[in-house]
Short mmCIF file of N, CA and C in Angstrom, two decimals:
data_model
loop_
_atom_site.label_atom_id
_atom_site.label_comp_id
_atom_site.label_asym_id
_atom_site.label_seq_id
_atom_site.Cartn_x
_atom_site.Cartn_y
_atom_site.Cartn_z
N THR A 1 0.52 -8.41 -33.10
CA THR A 1 0.30 -9.08 -34.38
C THR A 1 -0.03 -10.55 -34.18
N LEU A 2 0.38 -11.10 -33.06
CA LEU A 2 0.03 -12.50 -32.77
C LEU A 2 -1.49 -12.66 -32.67
N HIS A 3 -2.15 -11.72 -32.04
CA HIS A 3 -3.61 -11.79 -31.94
C HIS A 3 -4.25 -11.73 -33.32
N LEU A 4 -3.69 -10.96 -34.24
CA LEU A 4 -4.22 -10.91 -35.60
C LEU A 4 -4.03 -12.26 -36.28
N ALA A 5 -2.87 -12.88 -36.09
CA ALA A 5 -2.61 -14.19 -36.68
C ALA A 5 -3.58 -15.24 -36.14
N LEU A 6 -4.02 -15.04 -34.90
CA LEU A 6 -4.98 -15.96 -34.27
C LEU A 6 -6.42 -15.55 -34.51
N ASP A 7 -6.62 -14.58 -35.42
CA ASP A 7 -7.94 -14.07 -35.78
C ASP A 7 -8.68 -13.49 -34.57
N LYS A 8 -7.95 -12.68 -33.81
CA LYS A 8 -8.51 -12.00 -32.65
C LYS A 8 -8.23 -10.51 -32.76
N PRO A 9 -8.85 -9.85 -33.76
CA PRO A 9 -8.53 -8.44 -33.98
C PRO A 9 -8.88 -7.52 -32.81
N SER A 10 -9.92 -7.84 -32.06
CA SER A 10 -10.27 -6.94 -30.95
C SER A 10 -9.20 -6.98 -29.86
N ARG A 11 -8.61 -8.15 -29.64
CA ARG A 11 -7.51 -8.23 -28.66
C ARG A 11 -6.28 -7.51 -29.18
N ALA A 12 -6.01 -7.64 -30.48
CA ALA A 12 -4.88 -6.93 -31.08
C ALA A 12 -5.08 -5.43 -30.94
N LEU A 13 -6.28 -4.99 -31.24
CA LEU A 13 -6.60 -3.57 -31.17
C LEU A 13 -6.37 -3.04 -29.75
N ARG A 14 -6.81 -3.79 -28.76
CA ARG A 14 -6.60 -3.39 -27.36
C ARG A 14 -5.11 -3.23 -27.06
N ASP A 15 -4.30 -4.16 -27.55
CA ASP A 15 -2.86 -4.10 -27.28
C ASP A 15 -2.20 -2.92 -28.00
N PHE A 16 -2.62 -2.65 -29.25
CA PHE A 16 -2.07 -1.50 -29.96
C PHE A 16 -2.42 -0.20 -29.22
N GLU A 17 -3.65 -0.11 -28.77
CA GLU A 17 -4.07 1.11 -28.06
C GLU A 17 -3.39 1.23 -26.71
N ARG A 18 -3.10 0.12 -26.09
CA ARG A 18 -2.35 0.14 -24.83
C ARG A 18 -0.92 0.65 -25.08
N ALA A 19 -0.33 0.23 -26.19
CA ALA A 19 1.02 0.71 -26.53
C ALA A 19 1.01 2.22 -26.76
N LEU A 20 -0.01 2.71 -27.46
CA LEU A 20 -0.12 4.16 -27.67
C LEU A 20 -0.27 4.91 -26.36
N ALA A 21 -1.06 4.37 -25.45
CA ALA A 21 -1.24 5.00 -24.14
C ALA A 21 0.08 5.02 -23.37
N THR A 22 0.86 3.96 -23.48
CA THR A 22 2.16 3.90 -22.81
C THR A 22 3.09 4.98 -23.35
N VAL A 23 3.08 5.17 -24.67
CA VAL A 23 3.93 6.20 -25.27
C VAL A 23 3.49 7.59 -24.84
N ARG A 24 2.17 7.80 -24.73
CA ARG A 24 1.69 9.12 -24.27
C ARG A 24 2.18 9.41 -22.85
N LYS A 25 2.22 8.38 -22.01
CA LYS A 25 2.68 8.57 -20.63
C LYS A 25 4.20 8.68 -20.55
N ASP A 26 4.88 7.95 -21.43
CA ASP A 26 6.34 7.91 -21.40
C ASP A 26 6.89 8.03 -22.82
N PRO A 27 7.09 9.27 -23.29
CA PRO A 27 7.54 9.49 -24.67
C PRO A 27 8.85 8.78 -25.02
N LEU A 28 9.63 8.40 -24.01
CA LEU A 28 10.86 7.66 -24.29
C LEU A 28 10.57 6.29 -24.91
N GLN A 29 9.34 5.85 -24.81
CA GLN A 29 8.95 4.56 -25.39
C GLN A 29 8.53 4.67 -26.86
N SER A 30 8.64 5.86 -27.44
CA SER A 30 8.11 6.10 -28.78
C SER A 30 8.82 5.31 -29.88
N ALA A 31 9.91 4.66 -29.56
CA ALA A 31 10.60 3.86 -30.57
C ALA A 31 9.73 2.72 -31.10
N VAL A 32 8.68 2.35 -30.35
CA VAL A 32 7.80 1.27 -30.83
C VAL A 32 6.88 1.75 -31.96
N LEU A 33 6.76 3.06 -32.13
CA LEU A 33 5.84 3.60 -33.13
C LEU A 33 6.51 3.65 -34.50
N THR A 34 6.76 2.49 -35.04
CA THR A 34 7.42 2.32 -36.33
C THR A 34 6.37 2.22 -37.45
N PRO A 35 6.79 2.30 -38.69
CA PRO A 35 5.84 2.06 -39.78
C PRO A 35 5.13 0.72 -39.63
N ARG A 36 5.88 -0.30 -39.22
CA ARG A 36 5.28 -1.63 -39.02
C ARG A 36 4.17 -1.58 -37.96
N PHE A 37 4.41 -0.86 -36.88
CA PHE A 37 3.39 -0.70 -35.85
C PHE A 37 2.13 -0.12 -36.45
N TYR A 38 2.24 1.00 -37.18
CA TYR A 38 1.06 1.65 -37.74
C TYR A 38 0.36 0.78 -38.78
N PHE A 39 1.14 0.02 -39.56
CA PHE A 39 0.53 -0.88 -40.53
C PHE A 39 -0.36 -1.90 -39.81
N TRP A 40 0.21 -2.60 -38.84
CA TRP A 40 -0.56 -3.67 -38.18
C TRP A 40 -1.69 -3.11 -37.31
N TYR A 41 -1.49 -1.92 -36.76
CA TYR A 41 -2.58 -1.25 -36.03
C TYR A 41 -3.72 -0.98 -37.02
N GLY A 42 -3.39 -0.52 -38.21
CA GLY A 42 -4.40 -0.30 -39.24
C GLY A 42 -5.12 -1.59 -39.62
N VAL A 43 -4.39 -2.68 -39.73
CA VAL A 43 -5.02 -3.96 -40.05
C VAL A 43 -6.00 -4.35 -38.94
N ALA A 44 -5.57 -4.19 -37.69
CA ALA A 44 -6.46 -4.52 -36.56
C ALA A 44 -7.72 -3.66 -36.59
N LEU A 45 -7.56 -2.38 -36.88
CA LEU A 45 -8.73 -1.50 -36.97
C LEU A 45 -9.66 -1.92 -38.11
N ASP A 46 -9.08 -2.21 -39.27
CA ASP A 46 -9.90 -2.61 -40.41
C ASP A 46 -10.65 -3.90 -40.11
N GLN A 47 -9.97 -4.85 -39.51
CA GLN A 47 -10.61 -6.13 -39.19
C GLN A 47 -11.64 -5.98 -38.07
N SER A 48 -11.60 -4.87 -37.37
CA SER A 48 -12.59 -4.57 -36.33
C SER A 48 -13.67 -3.62 -36.86
N GLN A 49 -13.80 -3.55 -38.18
CA GLN A 49 -14.80 -2.70 -38.84
C GLN A 49 -14.64 -1.22 -38.51
N GLN A 50 -13.41 -0.78 -38.35
CA GLN A 50 -13.11 0.63 -38.12
C GLN A 50 -12.21 1.13 -39.25
N THR A 51 -12.69 0.94 -40.47
CA THR A 51 -11.86 1.19 -41.65
C THR A 51 -11.42 2.64 -41.77
N ASP A 52 -12.26 3.59 -41.43
CA ASP A 52 -11.84 4.99 -41.53
C ASP A 52 -10.66 5.27 -40.60
N ARG A 53 -10.69 4.73 -39.42
CA ARG A 53 -9.54 4.88 -38.50
C ARG A 53 -8.33 4.13 -39.04
N ALA A 54 -8.57 2.98 -39.67
CA ALA A 54 -7.48 2.20 -40.25
C ALA A 54 -6.76 3.01 -41.33
N ILE A 55 -7.53 3.69 -42.15
CA ILE A 55 -6.95 4.50 -43.22
C ILE A 55 -5.97 5.52 -42.65
N GLU A 56 -6.31 6.12 -41.52
CA GLU A 56 -5.41 7.08 -40.87
C GLU A 56 -4.07 6.41 -40.52
N GLN A 57 -4.14 5.18 -40.02
CA GLN A 57 -2.92 4.48 -39.62
C GLN A 57 -2.08 4.10 -40.84
N PHE A 58 -2.74 3.66 -41.92
CA PHE A 58 -1.99 3.33 -43.14
C PHE A 58 -1.32 4.59 -43.69
N ASN A 59 -2.02 5.72 -43.64
CA ASN A 59 -1.42 6.97 -44.10
C ASN A 59 -0.22 7.35 -43.25
N THR A 60 -0.31 7.14 -41.94
CA THR A 60 0.84 7.42 -41.05
C THR A 60 2.00 6.51 -41.41
N CYS A 61 1.73 5.25 -41.62
CA CYS A 61 2.77 4.30 -42.01
C CYS A 61 3.46 4.75 -43.28
N ILE A 62 2.68 5.13 -44.28
CA ILE A 62 3.23 5.54 -45.58
C ILE A 62 3.99 6.86 -45.45
N ARG A 63 3.51 7.76 -44.60
CA ARG A 63 4.22 9.01 -44.38
C ARG A 63 5.61 8.72 -43.79
N LEU A 64 5.68 7.76 -42.87
CA LEU A 64 6.96 7.40 -42.24
C LEU A 64 7.86 6.59 -43.17
N ASP A 65 7.24 5.78 -44.04
CA ASP A 65 7.99 4.95 -44.99
C ASP A 65 7.22 4.87 -46.30
N PRO A 66 7.51 5.79 -47.23
CA PRO A 66 6.77 5.86 -48.49
C PRO A 66 6.89 4.60 -49.35
N ASN A 67 7.80 3.70 -49.00
CA ASN A 67 7.97 2.47 -49.76
C ASN A 67 7.51 1.23 -48.99
N TYR A 68 6.61 1.41 -48.06
CA TYR A 68 6.06 0.29 -47.30
C TYR A 68 4.97 -0.35 -48.16
N GLY A 69 5.38 -1.33 -48.97
CA GLY A 69 4.52 -1.91 -49.98
C GLY A 69 3.20 -2.44 -49.46
N ASP A 70 3.22 -3.13 -48.34
CA ASP A 70 1.98 -3.71 -47.82
C ASP A 70 0.98 -2.63 -47.42
N ALA A 71 1.46 -1.52 -46.88
CA ALA A 71 0.56 -0.42 -46.52
C ALA A 71 0.01 0.25 -47.77
N LEU A 72 0.87 0.45 -48.76
CA LEU A 72 0.43 1.04 -50.02
C LEU A 72 -0.67 0.16 -50.64
N ASN A 73 -0.44 -1.15 -50.63
CA ASN A 73 -1.41 -2.08 -51.19
C ASN A 73 -2.71 -2.09 -50.39
N TYR A 74 -2.60 -2.17 -49.09
CA TYR A 74 -3.80 -2.28 -48.25
C TYR A 74 -4.68 -1.05 -48.45
N LEU A 75 -4.06 0.12 -48.41
CA LEU A 75 -4.82 1.35 -48.57
C LEU A 75 -5.43 1.43 -49.97
N ALA A 76 -4.65 1.08 -50.98
CA ALA A 76 -5.17 1.09 -52.35
C ALA A 76 -6.35 0.13 -52.48
N TYR A 77 -6.25 -1.02 -51.84
CA TYR A 77 -7.33 -2.00 -51.94
C TYR A 77 -8.59 -1.51 -51.23
N VAL A 78 -8.43 -0.91 -50.07
CA VAL A 78 -9.58 -0.35 -49.35
C VAL A 78 -10.32 0.64 -50.26
N TRP A 79 -9.56 1.52 -50.89
CA TRP A 79 -10.19 2.50 -51.77
C TRP A 79 -10.81 1.82 -52.99
N ALA A 80 -10.14 0.80 -53.53
CA ALA A 80 -10.69 0.09 -54.69
C ALA A 80 -12.01 -0.58 -54.34
N VAL A 81 -12.07 -1.22 -53.20
CA VAL A 81 -13.30 -1.88 -52.77
C VAL A 81 -14.42 -0.86 -52.62
N ARG A 82 -14.09 0.29 -52.07
CA ARG A 82 -15.08 1.35 -51.89
C ARG A 82 -15.40 2.09 -53.19
N GLY A 83 -14.54 1.92 -54.20
CA GLY A 83 -14.72 2.63 -55.45
C GLY A 83 -14.46 4.12 -55.33
N GLU A 84 -13.53 4.47 -54.44
CA GLU A 84 -13.22 5.89 -54.22
C GLU A 84 -11.72 6.13 -54.32
N ARG A 85 -11.38 7.38 -54.59
CA ARG A 85 -9.97 7.81 -54.66
C ARG A 85 -9.14 6.87 -55.54
N LEU A 86 -9.73 6.46 -56.67
CA LEU A 86 -9.09 5.45 -57.52
C LEU A 86 -7.79 5.95 -58.14
N ASP A 87 -7.68 7.23 -58.43
CA ASP A 87 -6.41 7.75 -58.98
C ASP A 87 -5.29 7.63 -57.95
N GLU A 88 -5.61 7.97 -56.71
CA GLU A 88 -4.61 7.85 -55.64
C GLU A 88 -4.30 6.39 -55.35
N ALA A 89 -5.32 5.55 -55.37
CA ALA A 89 -5.12 4.11 -55.18
C ALA A 89 -4.19 3.57 -56.26
N LEU A 90 -4.40 4.02 -57.49
CA LEU A 90 -3.57 3.59 -58.60
C LEU A 90 -2.11 3.98 -58.38
N ARG A 91 -1.86 5.20 -57.93
CA ARG A 91 -0.49 5.63 -57.66
C ARG A 91 0.15 4.78 -56.55
N HIS A 92 -0.61 4.50 -55.51
CA HIS A 92 -0.08 3.68 -54.41
C HIS A 92 0.28 2.29 -54.89
N ILE A 93 -0.61 1.66 -55.63
CA ILE A 93 -0.34 0.27 -56.02
C ILE A 93 0.76 0.20 -57.06
N GLN A 94 0.89 1.21 -57.88
CA GLN A 94 2.01 1.23 -58.84
C GLN A 94 3.34 1.33 -58.10
N THR A 95 3.39 2.10 -57.03
CA THR A 95 4.61 2.17 -56.21
C THR A 95 4.90 0.82 -55.59
N ALA A 96 3.87 0.17 -55.03
CA ALA A 96 4.06 -1.14 -54.41
C ALA A 96 4.54 -2.16 -55.44
N LEU A 97 3.96 -2.14 -56.64
CA LEU A 97 4.35 -3.10 -57.68
C LEU A 97 5.76 -2.83 -58.20
N ALA A 98 6.19 -1.59 -58.17
CA ALA A 98 7.58 -1.30 -58.56
C ALA A 98 8.55 -1.97 -57.59
N LEU A 99 8.12 -2.10 -56.34
CA LEU A 99 8.95 -2.75 -55.32
C LEU A 99 8.88 -4.27 -55.42
N GLU A 100 7.70 -4.80 -55.73
CA GLU A 100 7.48 -6.25 -55.80
C GLU A 100 6.56 -6.57 -56.98
N PRO A 101 7.11 -6.63 -58.18
CA PRO A 101 6.26 -6.82 -59.37
C PRO A 101 5.58 -8.19 -59.45
N GLU A 102 6.05 -9.15 -58.70
CA GLU A 102 5.46 -10.50 -58.75
C GLU A 102 4.60 -10.80 -57.52
N ASN A 103 4.12 -9.78 -56.85
CA ASN A 103 3.30 -9.97 -55.66
C ASN A 103 1.84 -10.14 -56.09
N ALA A 104 1.29 -11.31 -55.84
CA ALA A 104 -0.08 -11.63 -56.28
C ALA A 104 -1.11 -10.68 -55.67
N ALA A 105 -0.95 -10.34 -54.41
CA ALA A 105 -1.91 -9.44 -53.76
C ALA A 105 -1.88 -8.06 -54.42
N TYR A 106 -0.70 -7.59 -54.75
CA TYR A 106 -0.59 -6.29 -55.39
C TYR A 106 -1.21 -6.30 -56.79
N LEU A 107 -0.96 -7.40 -57.53
CA LEU A 107 -1.56 -7.52 -58.87
C LEU A 107 -3.08 -7.58 -58.78
N ASP A 108 -3.58 -8.29 -57.77
CA ASP A 108 -5.03 -8.37 -57.55
C ASP A 108 -5.60 -6.97 -57.28
N THR A 109 -4.91 -6.20 -56.46
CA THR A 109 -5.38 -4.85 -56.16
C THR A 109 -5.42 -4.00 -57.41
N LEU A 110 -4.36 -4.04 -58.20
CA LEU A 110 -4.35 -3.26 -59.44
C LEU A 110 -5.48 -3.72 -60.36
N GLY A 111 -5.68 -5.03 -60.43
CA GLY A 111 -6.79 -5.55 -61.23
C GLY A 111 -8.13 -5.03 -60.74
N TRP A 112 -8.28 -4.95 -59.43
CA TRP A 112 -9.56 -4.49 -58.89
C TRP A 112 -9.76 -2.99 -59.09
N ILE A 113 -8.68 -2.25 -59.06
CA ILE A 113 -8.78 -0.82 -59.39
C ILE A 113 -9.25 -0.67 -60.84
N TYR A 114 -8.63 -1.44 -61.74
CA TYR A 114 -9.05 -1.39 -63.15
C TYR A 114 -10.51 -1.80 -63.29
N PHE A 115 -10.92 -2.81 -62.54
CA PHE A 115 -12.32 -3.23 -62.57
C PHE A 115 -13.22 -2.06 -62.20
N GLN A 116 -12.89 -1.37 -61.12
CA GLN A 116 -13.70 -0.24 -60.66
C GLN A 116 -13.69 0.91 -61.67
N GLN A 117 -12.65 0.99 -62.47
CA GLN A 117 -12.57 2.02 -63.49
C GLN A 117 -13.27 1.59 -64.79
N GLY A 118 -13.79 0.37 -64.81
CA GLY A 118 -14.45 -0.13 -66.02
C GLY A 118 -13.49 -0.66 -67.06
N ARG A 119 -12.27 -0.85 -66.70
CA ARG A 119 -11.24 -1.39 -67.61
C ARG A 119 -11.17 -2.91 -67.43
N TYR A 120 -12.22 -3.59 -67.82
CA TYR A 120 -12.39 -5.01 -67.50
C TYR A 120 -11.37 -5.92 -68.15
N ALA A 121 -11.01 -5.69 -69.41
CA ALA A 121 -10.02 -6.54 -70.08
C ALA A 121 -8.66 -6.40 -69.40
N ASP A 122 -8.26 -5.18 -69.08
CA ASP A 122 -7.00 -4.96 -68.36
C ASP A 122 -7.05 -5.61 -66.99
N ALA A 123 -8.19 -5.49 -66.33
CA ALA A 123 -8.36 -6.09 -65.01
C ALA A 123 -8.19 -7.60 -65.08
N LEU A 124 -8.84 -8.22 -66.05
CA LEU A 124 -8.77 -9.68 -66.16
C LEU A 124 -7.34 -10.14 -66.38
N ASP A 125 -6.59 -9.46 -67.23
CA ASP A 125 -5.19 -9.83 -67.47
C ASP A 125 -4.40 -9.86 -66.16
N LEU A 126 -4.56 -8.82 -65.35
CA LEU A 126 -3.83 -8.75 -64.08
C LEU A 126 -4.31 -9.79 -63.08
N LEU A 127 -5.61 -9.99 -63.03
CA LEU A 127 -6.15 -10.96 -62.08
C LEU A 127 -5.70 -12.38 -62.43
N LEU A 128 -5.61 -12.68 -63.71
CA LEU A 128 -5.12 -14.00 -64.13
C LEU A 128 -3.64 -14.16 -63.78
N GLN A 129 -2.87 -13.09 -63.91
CA GLN A 129 -1.47 -13.13 -63.47
C GLN A 129 -1.39 -13.41 -61.96
N ALA A 130 -2.23 -12.72 -61.20
CA ALA A 130 -2.25 -12.93 -59.74
C ALA A 130 -2.62 -14.37 -59.41
N GLU A 131 -3.58 -14.92 -60.13
CA GLU A 131 -4.02 -16.30 -59.86
C GLU A 131 -2.92 -17.29 -60.20
N ARG A 132 -2.13 -17.03 -61.23
CA ARG A 132 -1.00 -17.92 -61.56
C ARG A 132 0.04 -17.90 -60.44
N LEU A 133 0.22 -16.75 -59.83
CA LEU A 133 1.20 -16.62 -58.74
C LEU A 133 0.67 -17.18 -57.42
N GLN A 134 -0.63 -17.15 -57.25
CA GLN A 134 -1.25 -17.62 -56.00
C GLN A 134 -2.49 -18.43 -56.35
N PRO A 135 -2.29 -19.63 -56.88
CA PRO A 135 -3.42 -20.44 -57.36
C PRO A 135 -4.42 -20.75 -56.25
N GLY A 136 -5.69 -20.68 -56.62
CA GLY A 136 -6.76 -21.08 -55.71
C GLY A 136 -7.15 -20.04 -54.68
N ASP A 137 -6.54 -18.87 -54.69
CA ASP A 137 -6.91 -17.84 -53.71
C ASP A 137 -8.36 -17.44 -53.93
N PRO A 138 -9.23 -17.60 -52.91
CA PRO A 138 -10.66 -17.35 -53.12
C PRO A 138 -10.99 -15.91 -53.51
N GLU A 139 -10.26 -14.95 -52.98
CA GLU A 139 -10.56 -13.55 -53.33
C GLU A 139 -10.19 -13.27 -54.78
N ILE A 140 -9.03 -13.75 -55.20
CA ILE A 140 -8.63 -13.55 -56.58
C ILE A 140 -9.60 -14.25 -57.52
N LEU A 141 -9.99 -15.47 -57.17
CA LEU A 141 -10.94 -16.21 -58.02
C LEU A 141 -12.28 -15.49 -58.11
N ASN A 142 -12.73 -14.91 -57.00
CA ASN A 142 -13.97 -14.13 -57.01
C ASN A 142 -13.85 -12.92 -57.92
N HIS A 143 -12.71 -12.24 -57.86
CA HIS A 143 -12.49 -11.08 -58.72
C HIS A 143 -12.47 -11.48 -60.20
N ILE A 144 -11.85 -12.62 -60.49
CA ILE A 144 -11.83 -13.10 -61.88
C ILE A 144 -13.24 -13.38 -62.36
N GLU A 145 -14.01 -14.06 -61.52
CA GLU A 145 -15.39 -14.40 -61.91
C GLU A 145 -16.22 -13.13 -62.16
N ARG A 146 -16.12 -12.19 -61.25
CA ARG A 146 -16.89 -10.95 -61.41
C ARG A 146 -16.46 -10.16 -62.64
N THR A 147 -15.15 -10.19 -62.95
CA THR A 147 -14.66 -9.48 -64.12
C THR A 147 -15.11 -10.17 -65.39
N ARG A 148 -15.07 -11.49 -65.40
CA ARG A 148 -15.55 -12.22 -66.60
C ARG A 148 -17.03 -11.96 -66.85
N GLU A 149 -17.81 -11.83 -65.78
CA GLU A 149 -19.23 -11.50 -65.94
C GLU A 149 -19.41 -10.16 -66.66
N LYS A 150 -18.55 -9.20 -66.34
CA LYS A 150 -18.64 -7.89 -66.99
C LYS A 150 -18.24 -7.95 -68.47
N LEU A 151 -17.37 -8.91 -68.81
CA LEU A 151 -16.90 -9.02 -70.18
C LEU A 151 -17.82 -9.83 -71.08
N GLN A 152 -18.79 -10.54 -70.50
CA GLN A 152 -19.71 -11.33 -71.31
C GLN A 152 -20.72 -10.40 -71.98
N PRO A 153 -21.01 -10.72 -73.26
CA PRO A 153 -21.99 -9.87 -73.98
C PRO A 153 -23.40 -10.03 -73.47
#
C-alpha cells in the first residue's frame, strides 16, 4: 500500500502478486490474504488499468467481509462510472452508507449512480451533501457540474 500512496501502482501490483505467489508456495502464509489485502490489491489493479481483474478482488474482499465499506463503495463506483449493474451498485453503496452515512466519497458514489439512472435532482442533492463534507474535491465538483448541466432546460 505504500507504493500506492507514492502513486506507484505497478510496483504495488508486483508486490501483491509476489505475496500471492508466496502463499501458493507456502499455504501457512495465507493469513496475509485478508479483506484489506484484496481491497488494496484491487485498487492497484484498477490504477494499473486492469479494472476487470480489480472487480474480482473487490468481490473477494466483500465475500470475506460483507461490511467492508470502502470495497463496497469502490465497486459501486466502478459500475456507476461504466453505467452498468446499477441496481447492484445501489445495494452496495446503500450498505456502505448505512455504515458511514457522512462519508463524502460514498455520497458522491450514490449521487453518481442516481446520475446514471437519470435521477438528476436526487443526484444533485447528494453531490452537494458530499461537497459540504469534502469542500473543493475536484471529482465531486465535476459531478456537480455535469449534473447541473443535465438539469438546465
